[in-house]
Amino acid sequence: LTLCFIGEIPAEKMIVLQKQVALAVMNQKKFIIRLTDIELFPPQQQRPHAIVLGVKLSKPLIHLVNAIKTVAQQCSLTIEDRPYLPHIT
């Protein structure tokens, strides 16, 4: 499940990010994700290279994503500015 795309970052920054994210989400309660659909990606191409499962957006999922984005920003990482579209590839 993609939660926050951060691209490539140096290993030392990844270690800090992992620790900070773990602290930020340690009290997150378990929740159920619901799958919505299945698609090939890229769509409408002769040779798609991924299967994508859509995931229903929920309040607990939004809370988790926002917590991770906040930590990423605090670590001076650039994160995508487009709306979050939950999916599994």
C-alpha positions as a Python dict, from the first residue, in 0.01 Angstrom:
ca = {
    (1, 'L'): (0, 0, 0),
    (2, 'T'): (160, 326, -107),
    (3, 'L'): (132, 576, 178),
    (4, 'C'): (368, 856, 75),
    (5, 'F'): (598, 871, -226),
    (6, 'I'): (932, 1026, -131),
    (7, 'G'): (1157, 921, -418),
    (8, 'E'): (1522, 842, -365),
    (9, 'I'): (1689, 970, -51),
    (10, 'P'): (2030, 911, 109),
    (11, 'A'): (2059, 608, 336),
    (12, 'E'): (2139, 817, 645),
    (13, 'K'): (1823, 1024, 592),
    (14, 'M'): (1621, 703, 546),
    (15, 'I'): (1734, 577, 889),
    (16, 'V'): (1615, 901, 1053),
    (17, 'L'): (1289, 890, 856),
    (18, 'Q'): (1219, 529, 960),
    (19, 'K'): (1270, 610, 1328),
    (20, 'Q'): (1057, 925, 1314),
    (21, 'V'): (774, 754, 1125),
    (22, 'A'): (776, 466, 1376),
    (23, 'L'): (736, 716, 1660),
    (24, 'A'): (463, 909, 1477),
    (25, 'V'): (247, 604, 1407),
    (26, 'M'): (315, 385, 1711),
    (27, 'N'): (-27, 462, 1859),
    (28, 'Q'): (-216, 418, 1533),
    (29, 'K'): (-492, 165, 1585),
    (30, 'K'): (-534, -125, 1345),
    (31, 'F'): (-787, -69, 1071),
    (32, 'I'): (-931, -253, 775),
    (33, 'I'): (-859, -150, 420),
    (34, 'R'): (-1118, -220, 155),
    (35, 'L'): (-1024, -292, -203),
    (36, 'T'): (-1231, -112, -463),
    (37, 'D'): (-1116, -225, -807),
    (38, 'I'): (-839, -382, -1012),
    (39, 'E'): (-673, -223, -1315),
    (40, 'L'): (-377, -267, -1543),
    (41, 'F'): (-122, 16, -1553),
    (42, 'P'): (-65, 207, -1762),
    (43, 'P'): (-424, 185, -1881),
    (44, 'Q'): (-512, 158, -2250),
    (45, 'Q'): (-165, 40, -2352),
    (46, 'Q'): (-76, -277, -2535),
    (47, 'R'): (181, -375, -2273),
    (48, 'P'): (76, -274, -1924),
    (49, 'H'): (343, -355, -1665),
    (50, 'A'): (159, -340, -1333),
    (51, 'I'): (-160, -456, -1167),
    (52, 'V'): (-313, -189, -945),
    (53, 'L'): (-568, -255, -671),
    (54, 'G'): (-768, 49, -566),
    (55, 'V'): (-815, 106, -193),
    (56, 'K'): (-1111, 288, -38),
    (57, 'L'): (-1006, 607, 138),
    (58, 'S'): (-1099, 606, 508),
    (59, 'K'): (-1043, 834, 806),
    (60, 'P'): (-782, 604, 969),
    (61, 'L'): (-595, 578, 639),
    (62, 'I'): (-597, 957, 592),
    (63, 'H'): (-470, 998, 949),
    (64, 'L'): (-184, 755, 883),
    (65, 'V'): (-89, 919, 554),
    (66, 'N'): (-95, 1268, 707),
    (67, 'A'): (126, 1156, 995),
    (68, 'I'): (382, 1015, 752),
    (69, 'K'): (372, 1325, 530),
    (70, 'T'): (427, 1547, 833),
    (71, 'V'): (734, 1348, 936),
    (72, 'A'): (869, 1354, 579),
    (73, 'Q'): (833, 1732, 568),
    (74, 'Q'): (1001, 1766, 909),
    (75, 'C'): (1291, 1565, 763),
    (76, 'S'): (1314, 1822, 481),
    (77, 'L'): (1193, 1578, 217),
    (78, 'T'): (995, 1689, -84),
    (79, 'I'): (671, 1496, -113),
    (80, 'E'): (419, 1485, -394),
    (81, 'D'): (169, 1768, -393),
    (82, 'R'): (-108, 1583, -573),
    (83, 'P'): (-407, 1438, -388),
    (84, 'Y'): (-354, 1102, -222),
    (85, 'L'): (-489, 810, -423),
    (86, 'P'): (-457, 491, -216),
    (87, 'H'): (-352, 184, -413),
    (88, 'I'): (-156, -137, -402),
    (89, 'T'): (72, -229, -692),
}
